[in-house]
PDB file of C-alpha atoms in Angstrom:
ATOM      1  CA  UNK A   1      10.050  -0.713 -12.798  1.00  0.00           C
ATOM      2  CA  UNK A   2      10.695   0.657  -9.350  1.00  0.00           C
ATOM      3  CA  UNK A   3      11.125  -1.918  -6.687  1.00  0.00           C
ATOM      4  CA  UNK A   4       9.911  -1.767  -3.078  1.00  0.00           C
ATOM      5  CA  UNK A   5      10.782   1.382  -0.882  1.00  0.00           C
ATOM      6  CA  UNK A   6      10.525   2.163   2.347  1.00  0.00           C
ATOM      7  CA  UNK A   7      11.052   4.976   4.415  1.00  0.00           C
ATOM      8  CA  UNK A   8      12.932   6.247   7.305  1.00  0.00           C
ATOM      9  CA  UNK A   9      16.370   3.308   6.266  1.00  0.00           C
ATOM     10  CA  UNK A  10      16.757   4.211   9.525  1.00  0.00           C
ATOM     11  CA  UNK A  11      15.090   5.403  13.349  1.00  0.00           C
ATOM     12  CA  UNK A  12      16.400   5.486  16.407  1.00  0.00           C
ATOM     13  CA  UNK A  13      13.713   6.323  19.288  1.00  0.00           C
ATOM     14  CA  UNK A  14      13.251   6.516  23.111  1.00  0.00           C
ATOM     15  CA  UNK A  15      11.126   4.024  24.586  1.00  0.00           C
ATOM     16  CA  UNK A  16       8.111   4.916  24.982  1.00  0.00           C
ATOM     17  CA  UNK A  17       7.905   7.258  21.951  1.00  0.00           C
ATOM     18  CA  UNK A  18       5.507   6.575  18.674  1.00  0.00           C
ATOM     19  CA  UNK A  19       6.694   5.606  15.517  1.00  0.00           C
ATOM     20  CA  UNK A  20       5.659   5.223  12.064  1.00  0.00           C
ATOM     21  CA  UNK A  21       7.021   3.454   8.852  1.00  0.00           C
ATOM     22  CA  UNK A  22       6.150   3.389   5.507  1.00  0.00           C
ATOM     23  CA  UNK A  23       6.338   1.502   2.755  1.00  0.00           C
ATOM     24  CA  UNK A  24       5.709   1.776  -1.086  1.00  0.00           C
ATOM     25  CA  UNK A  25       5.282  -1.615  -2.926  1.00  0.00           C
ATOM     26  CA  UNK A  26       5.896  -2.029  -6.699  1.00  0.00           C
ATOM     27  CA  UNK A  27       3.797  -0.636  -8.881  1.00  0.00           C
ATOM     28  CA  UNK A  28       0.588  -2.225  -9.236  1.00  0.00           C
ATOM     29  CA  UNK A  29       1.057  -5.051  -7.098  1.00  0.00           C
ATOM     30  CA  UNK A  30      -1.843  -5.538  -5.153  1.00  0.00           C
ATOM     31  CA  UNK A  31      -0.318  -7.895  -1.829  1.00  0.00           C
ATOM     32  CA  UNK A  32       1.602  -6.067   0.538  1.00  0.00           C
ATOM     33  CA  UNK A  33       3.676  -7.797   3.578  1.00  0.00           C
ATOM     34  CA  UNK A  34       5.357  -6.714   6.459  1.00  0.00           C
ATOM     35  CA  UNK A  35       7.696  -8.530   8.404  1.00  0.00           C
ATOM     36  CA  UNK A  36      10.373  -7.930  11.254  1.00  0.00           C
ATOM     37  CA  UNK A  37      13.600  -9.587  11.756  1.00  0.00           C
ATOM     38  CA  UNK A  38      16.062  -9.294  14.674  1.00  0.00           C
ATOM     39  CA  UNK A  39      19.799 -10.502  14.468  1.00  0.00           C
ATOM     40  CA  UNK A  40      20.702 -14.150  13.752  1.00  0.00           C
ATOM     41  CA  UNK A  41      17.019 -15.002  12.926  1.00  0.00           C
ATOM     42  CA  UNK A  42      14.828 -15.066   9.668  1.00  0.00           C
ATOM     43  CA  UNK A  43      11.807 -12.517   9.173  1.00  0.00           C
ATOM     44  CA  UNK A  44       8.945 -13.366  10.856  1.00  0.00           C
ATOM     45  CA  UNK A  45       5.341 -12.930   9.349  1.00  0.00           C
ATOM     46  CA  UNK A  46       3.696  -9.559  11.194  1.00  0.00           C
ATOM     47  CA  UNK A  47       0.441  -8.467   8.635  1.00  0.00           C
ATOM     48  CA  UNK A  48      -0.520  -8.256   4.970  1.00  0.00           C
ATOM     49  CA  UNK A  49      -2.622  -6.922   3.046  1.00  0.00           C
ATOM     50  CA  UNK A  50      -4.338  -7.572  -0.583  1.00  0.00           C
ATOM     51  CA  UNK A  51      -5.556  -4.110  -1.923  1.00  0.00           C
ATOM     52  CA  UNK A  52      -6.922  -2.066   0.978  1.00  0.00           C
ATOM     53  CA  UNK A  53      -8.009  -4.652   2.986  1.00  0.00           C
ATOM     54  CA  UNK A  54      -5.654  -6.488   5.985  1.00  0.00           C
ATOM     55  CA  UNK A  55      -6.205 -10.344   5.609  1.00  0.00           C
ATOM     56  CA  UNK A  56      -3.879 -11.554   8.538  1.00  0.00           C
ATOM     57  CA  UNK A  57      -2.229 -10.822  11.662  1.00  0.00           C
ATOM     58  CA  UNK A  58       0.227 -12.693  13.691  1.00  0.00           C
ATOM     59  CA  UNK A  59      -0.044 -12.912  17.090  1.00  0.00           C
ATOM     60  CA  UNK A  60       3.313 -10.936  16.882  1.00  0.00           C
ATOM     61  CA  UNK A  61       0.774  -7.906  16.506  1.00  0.00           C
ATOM     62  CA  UNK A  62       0.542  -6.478  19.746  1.00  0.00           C
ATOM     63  CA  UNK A  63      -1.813  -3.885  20.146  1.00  0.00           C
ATOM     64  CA  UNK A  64       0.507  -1.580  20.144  1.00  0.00           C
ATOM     65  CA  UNK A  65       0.956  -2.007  16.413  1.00  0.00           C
ATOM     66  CA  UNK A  66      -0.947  -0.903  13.860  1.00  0.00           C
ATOM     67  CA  UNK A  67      -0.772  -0.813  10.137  1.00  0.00           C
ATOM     68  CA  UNK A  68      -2.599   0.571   7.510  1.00  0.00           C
ATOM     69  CA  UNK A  69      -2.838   0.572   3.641  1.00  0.00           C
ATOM     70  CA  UNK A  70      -6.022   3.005   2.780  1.00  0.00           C
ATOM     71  CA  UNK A  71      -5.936   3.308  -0.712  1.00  0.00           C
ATOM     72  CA  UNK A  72      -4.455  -0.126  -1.777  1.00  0.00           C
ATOM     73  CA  UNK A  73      -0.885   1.548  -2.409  1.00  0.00           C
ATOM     74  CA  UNK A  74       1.358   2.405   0.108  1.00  0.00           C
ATOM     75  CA  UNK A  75       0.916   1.123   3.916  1.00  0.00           C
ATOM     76  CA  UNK A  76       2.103   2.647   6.911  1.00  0.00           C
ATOM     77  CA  UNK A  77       3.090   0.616  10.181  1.00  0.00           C
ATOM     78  CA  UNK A  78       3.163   2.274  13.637  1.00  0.00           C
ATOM     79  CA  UNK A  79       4.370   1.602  16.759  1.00  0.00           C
ATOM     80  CA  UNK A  80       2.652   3.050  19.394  1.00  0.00           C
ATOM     81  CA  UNK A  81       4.634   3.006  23.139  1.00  0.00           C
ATOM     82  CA  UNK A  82       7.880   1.628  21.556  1.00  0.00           C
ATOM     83  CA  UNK A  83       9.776  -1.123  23.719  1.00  0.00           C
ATOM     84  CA  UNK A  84      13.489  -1.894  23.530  1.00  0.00           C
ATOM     85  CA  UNK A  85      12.498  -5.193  22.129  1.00  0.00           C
ATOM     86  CA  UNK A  86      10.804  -3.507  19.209  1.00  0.00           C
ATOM     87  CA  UNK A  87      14.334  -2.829  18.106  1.00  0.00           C
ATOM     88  CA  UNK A  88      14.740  -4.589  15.011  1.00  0.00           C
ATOM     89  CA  UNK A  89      14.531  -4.453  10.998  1.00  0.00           C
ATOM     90  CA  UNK A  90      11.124  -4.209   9.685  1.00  0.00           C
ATOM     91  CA  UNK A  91      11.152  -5.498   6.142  1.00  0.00           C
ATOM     92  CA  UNK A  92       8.116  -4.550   3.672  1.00  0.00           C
ATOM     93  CA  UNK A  93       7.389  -6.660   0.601  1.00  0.00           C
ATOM     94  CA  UNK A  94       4.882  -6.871  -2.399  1.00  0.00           C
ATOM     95  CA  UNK A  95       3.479  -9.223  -4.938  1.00  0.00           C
ATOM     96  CA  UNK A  96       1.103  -9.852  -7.239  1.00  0.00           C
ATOM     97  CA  UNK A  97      -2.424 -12.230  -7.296  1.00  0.00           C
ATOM     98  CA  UNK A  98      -2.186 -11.639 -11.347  1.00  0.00           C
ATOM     99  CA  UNK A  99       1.531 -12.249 -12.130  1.00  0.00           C
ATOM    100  CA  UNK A 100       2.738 -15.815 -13.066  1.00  0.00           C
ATOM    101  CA  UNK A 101       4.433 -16.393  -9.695  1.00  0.00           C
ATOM    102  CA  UNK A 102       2.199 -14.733  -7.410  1.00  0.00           C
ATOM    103  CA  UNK A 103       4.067 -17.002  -4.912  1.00  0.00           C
ATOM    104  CA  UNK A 104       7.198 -14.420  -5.307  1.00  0.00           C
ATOM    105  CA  UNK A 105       7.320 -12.051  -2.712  1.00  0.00           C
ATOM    106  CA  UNK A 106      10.406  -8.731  -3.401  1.00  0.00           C
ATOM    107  CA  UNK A 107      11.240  -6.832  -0.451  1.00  0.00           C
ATOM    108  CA  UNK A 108      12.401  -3.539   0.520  1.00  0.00           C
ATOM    109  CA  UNK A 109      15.750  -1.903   1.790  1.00  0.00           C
ATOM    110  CA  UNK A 110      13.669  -2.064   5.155  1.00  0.00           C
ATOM    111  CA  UNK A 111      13.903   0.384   8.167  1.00  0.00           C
ATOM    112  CA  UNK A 112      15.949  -0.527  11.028  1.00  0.00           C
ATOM    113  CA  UNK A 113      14.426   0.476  14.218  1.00  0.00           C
ATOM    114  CA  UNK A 114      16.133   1.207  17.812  1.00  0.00           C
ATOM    115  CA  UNK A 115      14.676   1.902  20.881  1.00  0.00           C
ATOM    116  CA  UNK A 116      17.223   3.353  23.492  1.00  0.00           C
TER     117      UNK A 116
ATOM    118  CA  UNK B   1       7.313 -24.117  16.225  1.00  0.00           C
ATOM    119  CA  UNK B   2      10.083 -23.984  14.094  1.00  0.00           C
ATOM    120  CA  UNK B   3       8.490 -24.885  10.427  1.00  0.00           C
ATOM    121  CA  UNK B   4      11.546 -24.344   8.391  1.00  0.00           C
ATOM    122  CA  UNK B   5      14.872 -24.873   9.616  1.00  0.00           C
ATOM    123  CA  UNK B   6      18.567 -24.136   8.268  1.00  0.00           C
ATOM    124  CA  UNK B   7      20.460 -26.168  10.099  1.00  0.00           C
ATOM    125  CA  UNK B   8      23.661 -24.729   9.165  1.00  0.00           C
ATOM    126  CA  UNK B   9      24.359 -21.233  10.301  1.00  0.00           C
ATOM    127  CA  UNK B  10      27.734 -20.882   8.008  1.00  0.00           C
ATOM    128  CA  UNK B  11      29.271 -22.230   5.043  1.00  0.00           C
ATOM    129  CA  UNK B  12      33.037 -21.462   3.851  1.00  0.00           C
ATOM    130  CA  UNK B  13      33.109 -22.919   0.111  1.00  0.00           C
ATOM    131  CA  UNK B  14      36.632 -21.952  -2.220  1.00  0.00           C
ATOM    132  CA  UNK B  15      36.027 -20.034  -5.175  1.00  0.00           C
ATOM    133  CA  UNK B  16      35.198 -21.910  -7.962  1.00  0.00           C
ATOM    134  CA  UNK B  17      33.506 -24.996  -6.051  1.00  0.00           C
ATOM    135  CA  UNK B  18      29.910 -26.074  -5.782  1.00  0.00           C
ATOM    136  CA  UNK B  19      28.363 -24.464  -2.902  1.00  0.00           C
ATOM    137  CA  UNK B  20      25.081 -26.501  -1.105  1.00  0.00           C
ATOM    138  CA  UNK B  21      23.013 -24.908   1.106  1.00  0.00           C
ATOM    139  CA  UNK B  22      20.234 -27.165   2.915  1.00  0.00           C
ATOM    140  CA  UNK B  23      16.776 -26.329   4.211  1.00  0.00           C
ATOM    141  CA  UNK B  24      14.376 -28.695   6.138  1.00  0.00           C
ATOM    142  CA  UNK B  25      10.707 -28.021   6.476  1.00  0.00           C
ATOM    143  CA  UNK B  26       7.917 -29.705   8.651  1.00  0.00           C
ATOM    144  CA  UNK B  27       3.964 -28.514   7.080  1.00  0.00           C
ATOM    145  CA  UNK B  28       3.920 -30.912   4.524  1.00  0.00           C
ATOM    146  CA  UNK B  29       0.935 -28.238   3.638  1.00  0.00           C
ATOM    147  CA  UNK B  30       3.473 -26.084   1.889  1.00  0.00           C
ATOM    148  CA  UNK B  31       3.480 -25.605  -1.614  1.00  0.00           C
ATOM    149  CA  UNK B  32       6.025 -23.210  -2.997  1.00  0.00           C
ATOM    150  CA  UNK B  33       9.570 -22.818  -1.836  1.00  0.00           C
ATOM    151  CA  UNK B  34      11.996 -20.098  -2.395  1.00  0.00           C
ATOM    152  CA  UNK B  35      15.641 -18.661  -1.682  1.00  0.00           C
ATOM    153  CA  UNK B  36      16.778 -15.489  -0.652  1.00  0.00           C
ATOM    154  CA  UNK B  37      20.005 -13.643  -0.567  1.00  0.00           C
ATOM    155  CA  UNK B  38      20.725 -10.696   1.964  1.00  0.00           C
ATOM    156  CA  UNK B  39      23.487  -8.697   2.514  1.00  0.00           C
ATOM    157  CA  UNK B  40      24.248  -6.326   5.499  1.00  0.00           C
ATOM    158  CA  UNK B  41      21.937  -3.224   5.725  1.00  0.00           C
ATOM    159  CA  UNK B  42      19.629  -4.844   2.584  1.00  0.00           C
ATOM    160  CA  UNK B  43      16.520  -6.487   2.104  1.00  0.00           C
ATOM    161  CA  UNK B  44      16.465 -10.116   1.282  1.00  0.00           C
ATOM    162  CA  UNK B  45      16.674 -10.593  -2.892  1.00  0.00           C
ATOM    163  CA  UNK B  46      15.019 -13.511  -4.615  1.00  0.00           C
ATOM    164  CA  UNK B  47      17.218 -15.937  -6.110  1.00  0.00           C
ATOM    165  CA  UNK B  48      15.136 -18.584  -7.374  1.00  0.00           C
ATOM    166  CA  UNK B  49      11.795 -20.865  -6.392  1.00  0.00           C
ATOM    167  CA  UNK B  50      10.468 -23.975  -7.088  1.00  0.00           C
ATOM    168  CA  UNK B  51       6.473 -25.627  -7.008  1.00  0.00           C
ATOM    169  CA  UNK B  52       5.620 -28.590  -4.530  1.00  0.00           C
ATOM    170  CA  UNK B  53       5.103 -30.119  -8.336  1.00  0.00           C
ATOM    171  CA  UNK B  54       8.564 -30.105  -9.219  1.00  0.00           C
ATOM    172  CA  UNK B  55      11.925 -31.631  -7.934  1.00  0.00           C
ATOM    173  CA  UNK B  56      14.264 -29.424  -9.713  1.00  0.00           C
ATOM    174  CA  UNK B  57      14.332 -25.853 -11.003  1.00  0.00           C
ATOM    175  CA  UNK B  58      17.417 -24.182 -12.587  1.00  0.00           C
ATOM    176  CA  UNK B  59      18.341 -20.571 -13.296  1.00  0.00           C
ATOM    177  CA  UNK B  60      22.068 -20.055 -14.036  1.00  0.00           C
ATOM    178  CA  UNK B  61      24.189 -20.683 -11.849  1.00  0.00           C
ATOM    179  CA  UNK B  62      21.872 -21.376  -9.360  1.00  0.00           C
ATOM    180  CA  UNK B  63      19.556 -24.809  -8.827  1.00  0.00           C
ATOM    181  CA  UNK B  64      17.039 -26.028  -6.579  1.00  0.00           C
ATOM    182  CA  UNK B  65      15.974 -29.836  -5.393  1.00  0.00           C
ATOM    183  CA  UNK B  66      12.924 -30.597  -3.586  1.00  0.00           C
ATOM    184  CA  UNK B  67      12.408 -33.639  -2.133  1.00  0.00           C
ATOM    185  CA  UNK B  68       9.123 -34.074  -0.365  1.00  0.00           C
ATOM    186  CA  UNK B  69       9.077 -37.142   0.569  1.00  0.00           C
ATOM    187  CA  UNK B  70      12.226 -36.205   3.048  1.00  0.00           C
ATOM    188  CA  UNK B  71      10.257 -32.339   3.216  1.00  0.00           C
ATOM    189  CA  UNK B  72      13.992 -31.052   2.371  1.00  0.00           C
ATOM    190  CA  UNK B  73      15.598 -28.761   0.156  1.00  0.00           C
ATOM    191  CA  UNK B  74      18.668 -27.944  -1.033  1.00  0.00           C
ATOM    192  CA  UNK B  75      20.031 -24.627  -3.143  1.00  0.00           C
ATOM    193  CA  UNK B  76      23.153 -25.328  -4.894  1.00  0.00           C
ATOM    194  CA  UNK B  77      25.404 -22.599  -6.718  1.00  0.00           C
ATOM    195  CA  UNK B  78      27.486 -23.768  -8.864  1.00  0.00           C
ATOM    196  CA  UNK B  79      30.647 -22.575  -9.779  1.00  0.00           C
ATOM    197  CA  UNK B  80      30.550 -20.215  -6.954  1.00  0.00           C
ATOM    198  CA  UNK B  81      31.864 -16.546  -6.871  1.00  0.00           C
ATOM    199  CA  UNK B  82      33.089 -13.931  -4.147  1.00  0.00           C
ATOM    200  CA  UNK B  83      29.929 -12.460  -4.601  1.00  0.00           C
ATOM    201  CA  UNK B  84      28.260 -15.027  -3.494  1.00  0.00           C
ATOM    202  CA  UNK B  85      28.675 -14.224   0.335  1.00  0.00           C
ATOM    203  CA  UNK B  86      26.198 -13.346   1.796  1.00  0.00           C
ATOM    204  CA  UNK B  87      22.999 -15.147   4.226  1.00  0.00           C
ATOM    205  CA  UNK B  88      20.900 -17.165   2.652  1.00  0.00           C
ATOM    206  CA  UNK B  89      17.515 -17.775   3.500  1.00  0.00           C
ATOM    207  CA  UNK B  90      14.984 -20.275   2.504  1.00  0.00           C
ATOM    208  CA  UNK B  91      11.241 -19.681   2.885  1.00  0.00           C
ATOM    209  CA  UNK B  92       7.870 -21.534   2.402  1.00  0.00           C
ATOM    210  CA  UNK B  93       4.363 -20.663   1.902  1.00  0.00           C
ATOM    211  CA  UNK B  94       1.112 -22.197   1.459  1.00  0.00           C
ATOM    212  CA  UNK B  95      -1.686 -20.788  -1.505  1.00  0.00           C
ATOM    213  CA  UNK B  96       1.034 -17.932  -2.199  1.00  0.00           C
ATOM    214  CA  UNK B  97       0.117 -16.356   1.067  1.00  0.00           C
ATOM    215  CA  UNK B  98       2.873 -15.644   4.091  1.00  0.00           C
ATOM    216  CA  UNK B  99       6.594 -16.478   4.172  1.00  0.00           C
ATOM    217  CA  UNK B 100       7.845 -18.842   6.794  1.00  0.00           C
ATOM    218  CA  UNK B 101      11.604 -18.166   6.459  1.00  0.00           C
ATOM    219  CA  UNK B 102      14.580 -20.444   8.142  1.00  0.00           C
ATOM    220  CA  UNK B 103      17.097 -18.839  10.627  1.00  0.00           C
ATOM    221  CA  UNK B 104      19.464 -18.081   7.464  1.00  0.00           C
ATOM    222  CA  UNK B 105      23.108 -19.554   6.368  1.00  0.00           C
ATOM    223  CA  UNK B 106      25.749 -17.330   6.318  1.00  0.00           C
ATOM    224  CA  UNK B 107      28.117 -18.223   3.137  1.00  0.00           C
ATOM    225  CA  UNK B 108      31.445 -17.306   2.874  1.00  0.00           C
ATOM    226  CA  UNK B 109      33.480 -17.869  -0.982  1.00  0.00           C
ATOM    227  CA  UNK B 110      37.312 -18.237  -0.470  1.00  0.00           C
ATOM    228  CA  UNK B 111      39.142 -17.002  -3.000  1.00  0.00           C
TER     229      UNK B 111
END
């Protein structure tokens, strides 16, 4: 059993430039999370998702930020106009409604994001 | 609004020792609690979790105590290893929906 991937580890960016992460969840798990943490603090709640369909948004979400999961497997999450305060690590993380903890949320290597 | 708080940004515990991490929380809607570990570069691992239901859950070397009536909760790792360093981070949810994570302990074993 795979865990949770995600994909670039690593992007560094000009302001102002578009970017786009992705993120493969465990197998079969049908809740997908994303979250973004910055240096001395926890991750904070961004978006997630149960199958295709995107139940919440923080009011993190700008409008710049988008993210996706079309087919109810992987989900993508772009950045449109990146800021330097975008820099951070964007963690991804999956569970499962049907498991016996569906509480239990496992997260990804995430992708660590600077804007110069 | 700062709904789960680790007061403690580091903890230096010798080898061998009980280590006791604390974690304070204010939504008295929440109703499953967890703790994560997370080294440099990594994403946070589950350790262990416990049910609003409960006041104790224990898996190893690791146990949990939830007290609601103080909305508190402790992780304690006992007898603790060099492996152990690392952050920890406790987290909350309500109906097995978003994390609400604490600002994270930084634990340091002393061999």
């Amino acid at each position: 059993d795979t865990g949770v991937s995600q994909d670039p580890r690593h992007k560094i960016t000009k302001r102002g430039q578009n970017v786009t992460f992705r993120c493969d969840p465990i197998s079969e798990h049908n809740r997908l999370y994303w979250y973004r943490q910055t240096l001395g603090q926890g991750p904070e709640f961004l978006t997630y998702f149960q199958n295709e369909a995107q139940l919440e948004k923080s009011r993190l979400l700008s409008d710049r930020f988008s993210a996706e999961r079309p087919k109810g497997s992987f989900s993508t999450l772009e950045i449109q106009r990146t800021e330097q305060g975008d820099s951070a690590m964007y963690l991804c993380a999956s569970s499962s409604t049907q498991g016996r903890t569906p509480e239990t949320q496992y997260f990804g290597p995430g992708t660590r994001l600077l804007v110069l | 609004d700062q709904q789960v708080k680790q007061n403690s940004p580091s903890l230096s515990v010798q080898e061998g020792r009980i280590s006791i991490l604390n974690c304070d929380y204010t939504n008295s809607m929440f109703d499953y609690f967890l703790w994560y570990k997370k080294y440099p570069a990594e994403g946070p691992t589950f350790l262990i979790s416990i049910s609003s239901i409960k006041d104790k859950n224990e898996d190893g070397r690791f146990t949990v105590f939830l007290n609601k009536s103080a909305k508190h909760l402790s992780l304690h790792i006992v007898p603790s290893q060099p492996g152990d360093s690392a952050v920890y981070f406790c987290a909350a949810s309500v109906g097995a929906q978003k994390l609400v994570f604490g600002q994270g302990t930084r634990l340091t074993i002393n061999p």
